[in-house]
XYZ file of C-alpha atoms in Angstrom:
607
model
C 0.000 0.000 0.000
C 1.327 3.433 -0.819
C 2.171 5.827 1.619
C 0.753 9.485 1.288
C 3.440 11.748 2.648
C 2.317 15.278 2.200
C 5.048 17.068 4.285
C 6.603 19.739 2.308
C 10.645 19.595 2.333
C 10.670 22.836 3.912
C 8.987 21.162 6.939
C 10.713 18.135 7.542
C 13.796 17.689 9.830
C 16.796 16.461 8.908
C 17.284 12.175 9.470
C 20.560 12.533 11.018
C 19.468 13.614 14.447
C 16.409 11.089 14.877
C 16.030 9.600 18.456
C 14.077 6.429 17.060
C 13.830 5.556 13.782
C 11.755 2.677 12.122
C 13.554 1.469 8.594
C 11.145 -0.922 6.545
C 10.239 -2.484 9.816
C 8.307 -6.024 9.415
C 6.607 -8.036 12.161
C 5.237 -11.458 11.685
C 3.822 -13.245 14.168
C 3.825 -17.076 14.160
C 0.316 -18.541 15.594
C -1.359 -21.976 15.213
C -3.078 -20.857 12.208
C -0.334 -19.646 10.233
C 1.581 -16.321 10.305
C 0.181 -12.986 10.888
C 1.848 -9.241 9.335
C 1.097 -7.030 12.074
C 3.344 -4.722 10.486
C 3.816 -4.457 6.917
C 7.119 -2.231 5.821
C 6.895 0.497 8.216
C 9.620 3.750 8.131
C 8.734 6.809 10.916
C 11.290 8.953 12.470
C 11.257 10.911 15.430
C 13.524 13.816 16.425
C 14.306 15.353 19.922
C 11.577 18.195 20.797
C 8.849 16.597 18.669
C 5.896 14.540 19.374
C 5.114 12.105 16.585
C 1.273 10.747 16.761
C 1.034 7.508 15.491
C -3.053 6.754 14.995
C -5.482 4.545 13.929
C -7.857 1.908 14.889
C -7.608 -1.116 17.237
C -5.266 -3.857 15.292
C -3.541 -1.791 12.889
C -0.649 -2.139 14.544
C 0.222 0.836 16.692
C 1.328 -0.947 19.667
C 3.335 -3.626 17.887
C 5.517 -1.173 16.074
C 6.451 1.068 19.156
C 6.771 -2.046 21.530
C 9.559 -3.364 18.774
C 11.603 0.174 20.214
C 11.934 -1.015 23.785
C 12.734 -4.830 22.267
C 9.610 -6.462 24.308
C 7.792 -8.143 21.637
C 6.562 -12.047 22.288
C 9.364 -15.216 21.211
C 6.874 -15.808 18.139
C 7.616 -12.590 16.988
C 9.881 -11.958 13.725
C 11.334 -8.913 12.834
C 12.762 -7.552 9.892
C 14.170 -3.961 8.994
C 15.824 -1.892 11.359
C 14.670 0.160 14.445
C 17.366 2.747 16.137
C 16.842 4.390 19.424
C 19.416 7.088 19.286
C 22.449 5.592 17.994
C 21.531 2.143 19.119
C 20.322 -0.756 16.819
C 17.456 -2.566 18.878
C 17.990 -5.560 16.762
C 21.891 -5.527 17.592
C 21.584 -5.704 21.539
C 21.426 -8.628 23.968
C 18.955 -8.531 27.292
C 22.178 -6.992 29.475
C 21.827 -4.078 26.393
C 18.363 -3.784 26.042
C 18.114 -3.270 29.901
C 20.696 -0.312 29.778
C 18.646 0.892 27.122
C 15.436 0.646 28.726
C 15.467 3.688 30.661
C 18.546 5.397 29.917
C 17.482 6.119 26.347
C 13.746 5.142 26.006
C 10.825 4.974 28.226
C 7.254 3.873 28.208
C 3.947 5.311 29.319
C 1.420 3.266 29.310
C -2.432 3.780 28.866
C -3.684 2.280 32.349
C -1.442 3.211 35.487
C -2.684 0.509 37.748
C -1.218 -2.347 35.490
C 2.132 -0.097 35.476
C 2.817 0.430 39.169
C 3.226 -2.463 41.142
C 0.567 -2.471 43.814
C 2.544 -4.085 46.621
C 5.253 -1.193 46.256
C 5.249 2.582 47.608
C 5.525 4.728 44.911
C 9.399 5.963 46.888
C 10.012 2.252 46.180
C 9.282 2.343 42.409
C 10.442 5.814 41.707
C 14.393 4.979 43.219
C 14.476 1.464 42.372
C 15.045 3.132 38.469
C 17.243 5.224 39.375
C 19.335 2.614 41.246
C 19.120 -0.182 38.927
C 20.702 2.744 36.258
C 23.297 4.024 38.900
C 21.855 7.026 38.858
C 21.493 7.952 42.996
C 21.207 5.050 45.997
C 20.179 6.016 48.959
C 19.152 8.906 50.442
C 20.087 10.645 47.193
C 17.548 8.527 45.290
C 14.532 8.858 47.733
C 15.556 13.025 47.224
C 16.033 12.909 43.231
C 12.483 10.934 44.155
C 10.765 13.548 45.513
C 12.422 16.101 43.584
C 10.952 14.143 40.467
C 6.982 14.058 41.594
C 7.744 17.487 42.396
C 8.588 18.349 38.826
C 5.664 16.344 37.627
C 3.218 18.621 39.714
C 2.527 15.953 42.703
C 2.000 17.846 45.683
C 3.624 16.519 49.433
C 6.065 14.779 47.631
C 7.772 13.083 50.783
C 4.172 12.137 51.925
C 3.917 10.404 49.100
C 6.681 8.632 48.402
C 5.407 6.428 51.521
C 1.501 5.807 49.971
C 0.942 2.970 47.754
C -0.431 3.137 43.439
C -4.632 2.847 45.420
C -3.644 5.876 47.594
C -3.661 8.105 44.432
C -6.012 9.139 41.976
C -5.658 8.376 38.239
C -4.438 11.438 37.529
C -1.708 11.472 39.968
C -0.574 7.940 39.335
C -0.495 9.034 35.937
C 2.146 11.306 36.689
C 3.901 9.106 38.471
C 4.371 6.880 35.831
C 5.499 9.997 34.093
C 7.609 10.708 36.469
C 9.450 7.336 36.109
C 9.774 7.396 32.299
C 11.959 10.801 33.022
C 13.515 9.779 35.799
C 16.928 8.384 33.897
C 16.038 11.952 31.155
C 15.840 9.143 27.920
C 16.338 10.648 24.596
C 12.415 9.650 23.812
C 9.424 8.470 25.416
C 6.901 6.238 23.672
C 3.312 6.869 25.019
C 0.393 4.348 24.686
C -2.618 5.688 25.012
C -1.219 7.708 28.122
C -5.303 9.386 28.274
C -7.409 7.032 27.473
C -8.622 6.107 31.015
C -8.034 9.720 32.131
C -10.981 12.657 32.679
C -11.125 15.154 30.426
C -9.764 17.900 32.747
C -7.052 15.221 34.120
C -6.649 14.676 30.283
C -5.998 18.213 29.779
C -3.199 18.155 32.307
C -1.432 15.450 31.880
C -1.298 17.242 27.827
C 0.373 20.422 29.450
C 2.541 17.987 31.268
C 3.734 16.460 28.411
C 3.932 19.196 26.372
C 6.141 20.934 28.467
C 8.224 18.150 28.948
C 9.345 17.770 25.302
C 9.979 21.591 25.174
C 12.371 21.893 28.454
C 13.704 18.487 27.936
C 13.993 18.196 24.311
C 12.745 15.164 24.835
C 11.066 12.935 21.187
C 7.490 11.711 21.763
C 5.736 8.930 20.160
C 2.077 9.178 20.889
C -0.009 6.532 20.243
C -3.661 7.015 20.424
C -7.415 7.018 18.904
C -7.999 10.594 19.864
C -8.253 12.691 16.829
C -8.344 15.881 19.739
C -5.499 14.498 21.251
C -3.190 14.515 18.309
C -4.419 18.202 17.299
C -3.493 18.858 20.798
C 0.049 17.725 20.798
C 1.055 16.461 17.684
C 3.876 18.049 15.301
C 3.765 15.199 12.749
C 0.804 12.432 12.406
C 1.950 8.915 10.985
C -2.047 7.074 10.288
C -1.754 3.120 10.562
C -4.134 0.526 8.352
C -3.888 -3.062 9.003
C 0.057 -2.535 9.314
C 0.417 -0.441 6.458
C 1.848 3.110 7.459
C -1.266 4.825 4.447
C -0.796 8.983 5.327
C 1.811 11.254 7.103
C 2.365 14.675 6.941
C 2.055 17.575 9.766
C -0.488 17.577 12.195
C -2.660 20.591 10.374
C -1.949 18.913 6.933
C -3.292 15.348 8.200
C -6.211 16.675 10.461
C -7.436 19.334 8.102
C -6.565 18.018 4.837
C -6.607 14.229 4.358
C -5.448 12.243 1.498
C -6.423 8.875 2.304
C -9.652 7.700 2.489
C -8.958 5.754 5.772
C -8.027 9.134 7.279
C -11.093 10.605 5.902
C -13.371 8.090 7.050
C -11.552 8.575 10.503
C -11.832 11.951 11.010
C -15.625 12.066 10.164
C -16.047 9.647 12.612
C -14.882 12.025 15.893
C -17.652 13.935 17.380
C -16.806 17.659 17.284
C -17.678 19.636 20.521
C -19.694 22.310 19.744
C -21.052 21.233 16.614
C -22.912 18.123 17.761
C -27.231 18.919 17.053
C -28.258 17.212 20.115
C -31.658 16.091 20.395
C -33.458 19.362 22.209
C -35.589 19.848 18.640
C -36.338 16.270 17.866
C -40.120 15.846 18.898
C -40.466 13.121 21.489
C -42.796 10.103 19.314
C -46.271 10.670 19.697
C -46.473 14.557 19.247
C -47.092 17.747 20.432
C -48.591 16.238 23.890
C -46.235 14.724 24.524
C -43.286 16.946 24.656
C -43.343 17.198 28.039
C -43.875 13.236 29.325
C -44.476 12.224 33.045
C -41.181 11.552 34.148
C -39.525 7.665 33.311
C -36.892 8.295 36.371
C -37.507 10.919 39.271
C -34.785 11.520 41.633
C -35.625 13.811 44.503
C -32.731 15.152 47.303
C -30.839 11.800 46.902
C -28.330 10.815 49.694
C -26.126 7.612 49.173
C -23.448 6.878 51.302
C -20.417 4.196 51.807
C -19.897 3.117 55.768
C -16.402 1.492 56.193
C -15.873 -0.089 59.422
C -14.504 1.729 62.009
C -14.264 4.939 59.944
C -17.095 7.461 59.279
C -19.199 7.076 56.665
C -18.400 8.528 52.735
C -21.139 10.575 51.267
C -20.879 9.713 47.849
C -24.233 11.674 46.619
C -25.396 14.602 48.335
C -29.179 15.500 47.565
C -29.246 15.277 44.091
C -32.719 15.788 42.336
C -33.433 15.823 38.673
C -35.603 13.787 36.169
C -35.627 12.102 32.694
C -38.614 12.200 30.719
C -39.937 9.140 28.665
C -38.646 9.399 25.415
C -35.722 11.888 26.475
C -31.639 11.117 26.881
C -30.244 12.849 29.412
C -26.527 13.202 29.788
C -24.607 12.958 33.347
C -21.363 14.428 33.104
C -18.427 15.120 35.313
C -14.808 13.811 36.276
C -14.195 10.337 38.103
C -15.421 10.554 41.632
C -18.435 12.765 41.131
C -21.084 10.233 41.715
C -22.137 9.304 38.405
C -22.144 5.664 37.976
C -22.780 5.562 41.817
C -26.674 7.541 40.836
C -26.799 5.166 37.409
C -26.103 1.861 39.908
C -28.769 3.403 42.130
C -31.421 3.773 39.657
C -31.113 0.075 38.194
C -31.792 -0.820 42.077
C -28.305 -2.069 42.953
C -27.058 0.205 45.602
C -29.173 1.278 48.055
C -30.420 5.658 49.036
C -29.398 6.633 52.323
C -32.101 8.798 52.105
C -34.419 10.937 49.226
C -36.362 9.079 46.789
C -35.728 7.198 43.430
C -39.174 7.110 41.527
C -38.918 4.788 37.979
C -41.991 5.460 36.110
C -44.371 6.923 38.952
C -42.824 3.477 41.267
C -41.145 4.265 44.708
C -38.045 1.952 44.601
C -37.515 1.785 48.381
C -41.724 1.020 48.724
C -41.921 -2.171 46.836
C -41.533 -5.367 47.624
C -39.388 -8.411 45.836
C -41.961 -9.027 43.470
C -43.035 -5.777 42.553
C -38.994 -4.677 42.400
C -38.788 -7.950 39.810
C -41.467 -6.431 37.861
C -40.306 -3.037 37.603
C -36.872 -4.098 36.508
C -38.237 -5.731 33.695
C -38.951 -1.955 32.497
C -35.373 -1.033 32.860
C -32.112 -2.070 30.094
C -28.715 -1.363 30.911
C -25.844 -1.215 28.733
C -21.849 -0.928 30.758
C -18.981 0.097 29.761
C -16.829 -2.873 28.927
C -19.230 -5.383 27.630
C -16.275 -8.367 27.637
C -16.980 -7.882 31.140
C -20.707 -7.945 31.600
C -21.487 -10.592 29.219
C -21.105 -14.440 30.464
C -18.156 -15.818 28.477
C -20.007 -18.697 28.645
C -22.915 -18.093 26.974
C -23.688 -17.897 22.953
C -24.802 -14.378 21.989
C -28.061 -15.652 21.307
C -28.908 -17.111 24.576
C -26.898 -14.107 26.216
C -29.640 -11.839 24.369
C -32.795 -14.323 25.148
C -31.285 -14.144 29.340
C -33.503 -11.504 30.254
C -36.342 -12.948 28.528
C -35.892 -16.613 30.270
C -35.507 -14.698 33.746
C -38.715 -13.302 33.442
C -40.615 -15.765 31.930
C -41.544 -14.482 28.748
C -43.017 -16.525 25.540
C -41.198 -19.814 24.946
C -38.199 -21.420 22.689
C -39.571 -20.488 19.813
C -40.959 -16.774 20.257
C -37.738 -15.956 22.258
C -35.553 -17.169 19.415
C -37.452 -14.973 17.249
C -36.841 -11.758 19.147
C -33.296 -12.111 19.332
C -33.071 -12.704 15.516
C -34.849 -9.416 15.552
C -32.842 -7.470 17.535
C -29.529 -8.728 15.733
C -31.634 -7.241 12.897
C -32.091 -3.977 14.667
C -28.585 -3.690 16.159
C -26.848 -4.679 12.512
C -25.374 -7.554 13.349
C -25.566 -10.819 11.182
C -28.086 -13.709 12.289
C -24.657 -15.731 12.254
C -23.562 -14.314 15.332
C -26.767 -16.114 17.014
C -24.535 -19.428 18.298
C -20.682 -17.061 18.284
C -19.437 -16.817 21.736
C -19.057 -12.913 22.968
C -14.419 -13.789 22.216
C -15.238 -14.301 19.063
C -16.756 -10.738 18.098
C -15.028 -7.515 17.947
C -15.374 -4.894 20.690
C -17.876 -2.683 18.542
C -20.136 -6.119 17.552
C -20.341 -7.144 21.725
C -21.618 -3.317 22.652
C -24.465 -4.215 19.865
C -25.078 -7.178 21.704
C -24.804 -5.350 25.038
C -27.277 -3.112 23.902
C -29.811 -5.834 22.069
C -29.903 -7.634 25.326
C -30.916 -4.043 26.727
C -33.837 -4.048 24.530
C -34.567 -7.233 24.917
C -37.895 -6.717 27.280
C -38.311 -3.442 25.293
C -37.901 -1.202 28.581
C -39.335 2.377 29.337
C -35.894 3.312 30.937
C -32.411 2.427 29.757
C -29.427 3.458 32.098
C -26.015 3.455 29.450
C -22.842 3.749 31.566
C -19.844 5.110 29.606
C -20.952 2.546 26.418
C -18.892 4.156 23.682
C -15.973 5.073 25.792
C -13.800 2.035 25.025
C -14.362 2.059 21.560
C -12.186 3.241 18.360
C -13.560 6.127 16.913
C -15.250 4.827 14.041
C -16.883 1.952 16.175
C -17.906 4.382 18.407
C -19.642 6.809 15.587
C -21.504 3.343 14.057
C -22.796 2.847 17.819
C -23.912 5.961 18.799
C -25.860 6.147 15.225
C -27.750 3.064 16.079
C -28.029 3.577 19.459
C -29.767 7.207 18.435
C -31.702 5.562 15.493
C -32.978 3.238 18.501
C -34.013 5.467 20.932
C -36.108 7.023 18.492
C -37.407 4.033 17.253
C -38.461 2.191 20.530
C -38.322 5.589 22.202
C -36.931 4.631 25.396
C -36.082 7.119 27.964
C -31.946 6.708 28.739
C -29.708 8.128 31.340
C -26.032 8.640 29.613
C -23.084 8.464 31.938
C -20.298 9.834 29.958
C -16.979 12.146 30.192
C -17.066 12.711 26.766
C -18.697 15.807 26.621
C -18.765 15.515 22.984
C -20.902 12.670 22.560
C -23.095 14.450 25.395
C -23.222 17.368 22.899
C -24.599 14.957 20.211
C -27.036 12.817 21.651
C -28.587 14.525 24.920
C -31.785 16.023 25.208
C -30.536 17.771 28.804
C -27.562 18.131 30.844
C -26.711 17.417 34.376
C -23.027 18.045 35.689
C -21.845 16.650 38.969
C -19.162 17.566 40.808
C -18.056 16.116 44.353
C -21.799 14.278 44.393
C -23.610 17.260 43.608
C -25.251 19.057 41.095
C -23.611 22.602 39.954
C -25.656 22.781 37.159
C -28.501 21.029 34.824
C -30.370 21.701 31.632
C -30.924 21.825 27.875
C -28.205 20.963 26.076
C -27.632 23.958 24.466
C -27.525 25.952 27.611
C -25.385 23.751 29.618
C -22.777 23.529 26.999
C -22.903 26.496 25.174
C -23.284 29.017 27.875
C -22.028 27.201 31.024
C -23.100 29.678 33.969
C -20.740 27.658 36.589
C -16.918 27.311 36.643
C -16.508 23.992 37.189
C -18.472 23.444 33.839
C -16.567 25.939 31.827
C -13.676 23.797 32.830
C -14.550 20.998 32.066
C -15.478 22.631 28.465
C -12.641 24.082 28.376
C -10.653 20.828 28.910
C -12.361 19.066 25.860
C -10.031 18.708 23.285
C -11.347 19.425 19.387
C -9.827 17.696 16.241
C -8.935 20.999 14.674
C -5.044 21.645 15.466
C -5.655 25.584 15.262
C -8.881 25.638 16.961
C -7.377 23.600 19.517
C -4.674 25.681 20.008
C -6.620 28.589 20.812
C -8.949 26.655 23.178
C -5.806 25.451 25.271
C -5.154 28.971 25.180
C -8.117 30.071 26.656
C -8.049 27.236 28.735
C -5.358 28.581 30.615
C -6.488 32.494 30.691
C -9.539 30.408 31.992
C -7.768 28.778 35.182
C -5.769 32.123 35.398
C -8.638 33.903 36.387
C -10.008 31.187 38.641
C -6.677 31.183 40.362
C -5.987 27.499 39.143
C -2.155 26.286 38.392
C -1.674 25.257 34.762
C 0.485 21.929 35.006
C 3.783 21.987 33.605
C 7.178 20.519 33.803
C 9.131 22.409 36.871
C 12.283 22.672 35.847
C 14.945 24.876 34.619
C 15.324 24.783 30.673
C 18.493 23.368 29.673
C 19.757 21.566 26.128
C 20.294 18.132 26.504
C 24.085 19.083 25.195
C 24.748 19.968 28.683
C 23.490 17.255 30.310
C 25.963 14.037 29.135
C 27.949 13.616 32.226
C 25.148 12.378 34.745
C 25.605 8.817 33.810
C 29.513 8.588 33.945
C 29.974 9.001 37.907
C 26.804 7.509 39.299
C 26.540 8.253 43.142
C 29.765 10.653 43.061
C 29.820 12.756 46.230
C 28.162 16.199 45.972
C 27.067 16.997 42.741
C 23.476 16.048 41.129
C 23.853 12.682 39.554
C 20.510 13.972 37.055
C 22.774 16.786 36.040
C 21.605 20.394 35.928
C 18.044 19.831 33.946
C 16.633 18.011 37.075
C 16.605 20.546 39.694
C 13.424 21.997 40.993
C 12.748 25.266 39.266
């Protein structure tokens, strides 16, 4: 496949300076069922100071071509052409090398946090056990350039937490630490996997400024791998787009994301929901007309309380008198960052969790009034569709009799007729009656969220509670789901509850608005109010955080972004260091531990 490169000459940098290189890299994997070209002829450079996005779906081969930098690809692996971190040939370097390397000229951060910290280690323990294993500092001197490190990374009460463990922290923060430990032995370039992906969108936003100003004070070369389309206008210098192995576009970030060649690209960038020009549903009349605009409300919460009690300690208020209402036939979107009580109020309405106090009314029903029977009967009017639906589908179970569960739980129709409704709801959600007897492993992760959401329609419910169901999706996926899952609503016309972060999807499917913060509600309603004139700060924030696909528009948001936390009196996150070229910073690794001096050299002091 052809490569469209539509960098000018005048833009490109020079190949002699690259801090990883790919040269007609191959990768074949050998599996029982013959061999597999994850990567098909791949060449990508990356020079100090620049961040390189390298994009595209799920198996195109993203991953597999920056794992081949740090040498940590599986024994069937084969590799062909040549990959060079800095003047190193990966291909050319035993384990004892590739070690050294690891670290001292490359580091990794990767997408979830918790699967990169080691939970059974303070983060002190992590941080210097790098910097001793590279003979950078022992001691005392490490647990210091330790501290001195989360400081840079913007990690207040460093020495505090040098002693707490990966739980202790919030994503965001063990984020950072992860970032932290990529810099720790200053590598020539950092490859980062999805470094966002589980991240808020204000978190998001700041581990961006973090890495942003890491590159420019460090000189450091990013690869950034990722789906986000607002991410790459965000950062990106250059964009590299991956089909099926094939490297198919590159060029400069506004060339790629405002002028694509390739189809693929096309098709991928029409795919990302735009904030600010999604059409919501406020003018789409609610089936049944005029009447009707206004329905009796499908969920009712009024001055909810739910709280956590954890023995011996006092109780965690998790919800604090929240009160708002979804109207049959209406979406309405729950926003807000990790923590705010979202999926806590989502868990509640389905009847899982109890209220501490307040009341949760589903379709004129008092949850906390009815009895086992009556509860069993009133779930039957409620779907639910979760995040991750590898997780909430039994394994063990065909699609079609995961589909036909609900309707065997309750007792409805027999063999025959149930048999028949799931072959028409694989008809409604697109997917082929041949998936009927598949097992959930064999589909991709866009065909089991159809299934997910057939088996939510299953007993065609009034209510359907969606928690975060696009979120782990590629972008195109994501667009074909939250098509059908709008072409649904209006066809069964189902009220819904949406628990997202994205506010862009918000922006394109919700009737109303409700933002949470710390368990309560700042603000709530139409769409077009909430999230085109936001009247509270922490919702302009969270706006403001949302990154757009538009390199230039995005580059003025960030701006405003920070005038924004300016005037609130916020700290923008950056890199806290002193600028200095990486020129005079060689001799750090030659005298590891030498009395006096700062074994990171001069660029790792506190600034």
């Amino acid at each position: 496949m052809t490569t469209l490169d539509i960098t000018s000459s005048s833009d490109a940098t020079s190949t002699g300076d690259a801090v990883l290189s790919f040269t007609d890299l191959e990768v074949t994997f050998g599996t029982e069922f013959g061999d597999v070209r994850a990567v098909k002829g791949v060449s990508l450079e990356v020079h100090p100071g620049e961040v390189v996005a390298l994009v595209g779906e799920s198996g195109s081969g993203k991953s597999v071509t920056s794992t081949t930098a740090l040498g940590l690809l599986p024994s069937n692996a084969r590799v062909s052409g040549t990959v060079r971190v800095g003047d190193k040939i990966v291909g050319d370097l035993d384990q004892a090398g590739l070690r050294k390397m690891r670290g001292n000229d490359i580091a990794m951060v990767f997408q979830e946090p918790m699967t990169a910290l080691n939970p059974v280690l303070t983060i002190g323990d992590q941080l210097t056990e790098a910097l001793q294993l590279h003979g950078i500092a022992y001691g005392r001197q490490a647990t210091a350039r330790a501290a001195e490190l989360l400081d840079m990374v913007g990690i207040p009460e460093a020495e505090r937490r040098l002693k707490q463990y990966p739980h202790e922290l919030s994503g965001g923060q063990r984020q950072r630490v992860v970032i932290a430990m990529a810099i720790s032995c200053d590598p020539k370039v950092i490859v980062a996997d999805e470094p966002t992906t589980a991240l808020d969108v204000t978190v998001q936003a700041d581990i961006l400024d973090l890495l942003r100003s890491l590159k420019d004070k460090l000189d450091t070369g990013i690869l950034l791998i990722t789906h986000n389309m607002g991410v790459v206008a965000d950062m990106a210098d250059r964009v590299a787009v991956m089909l099926k192995g094939d490297l198919v576009e590159t060029g400069t970030a506004e060339q790629v994301l405002t002028d694509p060649q390739h189809e693929y690209t096309k098709r991928l960038l029409g795919a990302v929901p735009h904030l600010g020009e999604g059409t919501g549903q406020a003018d789409v009349a609610v089936a049944g007309g005029e009447e009707q605009r206004r329905p009796a409300p499908a969920l009712a919460l009024d001055n909810l309380v739910i709280e956590y009690h954890r023995l011996g300690k006092p109780a965690f208020r998790a919800v604090d008198d929240v009160s708002f209402t979804v109207g049959q036939g209406e979406i309405v979107g729950l926003v807000g960052e990790s923590g705010s009580g979202k999926s806590t109020i989502g868990k509640c309405a389905l009847g899982l969790i109890p209220a501490r106090s307040g009341s949760v009314r589903i379709l004129g029903e008092d949850f906390g009034a009815l009895s086992k029977k009556q509860l069993k009967d009133l779930r039957r009017r409620i779907g639910v569709v979760f995040q991750d639906p590898a997780a909430s589908i039994n394994p063990r179970f065909p699609v079609g009799e995961a589909i036909a569960e609900p309707l065997v739980v309750h007792q409805v129709g027999d063999a025959a007729s149930r048999q028949q409704r799931v072959m028409d709801l694989l008809d409604a959600v697109e997917l082929p009656r041949a998936c009927y007897n598949r097992y959930p492993h064999e589909l991709s992760g866009g065909q089991r969220q159809r299934v997910s959401i057939a088996r939510a329609l299953t007993l065609e419910p009034d209510l359907l509670v969606a928690d975060e169901p696009t979120s782990a999706l590629d972008v195109s996926v994501q667009a074909s789901v939250l098509e059908l899952f709008t072409s649904l609503q209006q066809q069964f016309g189902f009220a819904c509850l949406f628990v997202s972060h994205d506010l862009a999807v918000i922006d394109l499917l919700a009737h109303k608005v409700v933002v949470l913060q710390d368990g309560r509600i700042v603000e709530q309603g139409d769409r077009d109010a909430v999230l085109r004139h936001p009247r509270e700060d922490y919702t302009k924030r969270l706006l403001a955080a949302a990154p757009v696909p538009d390199p230039l528009e995005q580059q003025q948001r960030r701006e405003d972004r920070h005038r924004l936390l300016a005037e609130l009196g916020d700290e923008v996150v950056e890199l806290r260091i002193d600028p200095t070229s990486r020129d005079d910073r060689p001799a750090r690794r030659k005298t590891p531990g030498a009395e006096g001096g700062n074994p990171l050299g001069g660029a790792f002091h506190g600034g």
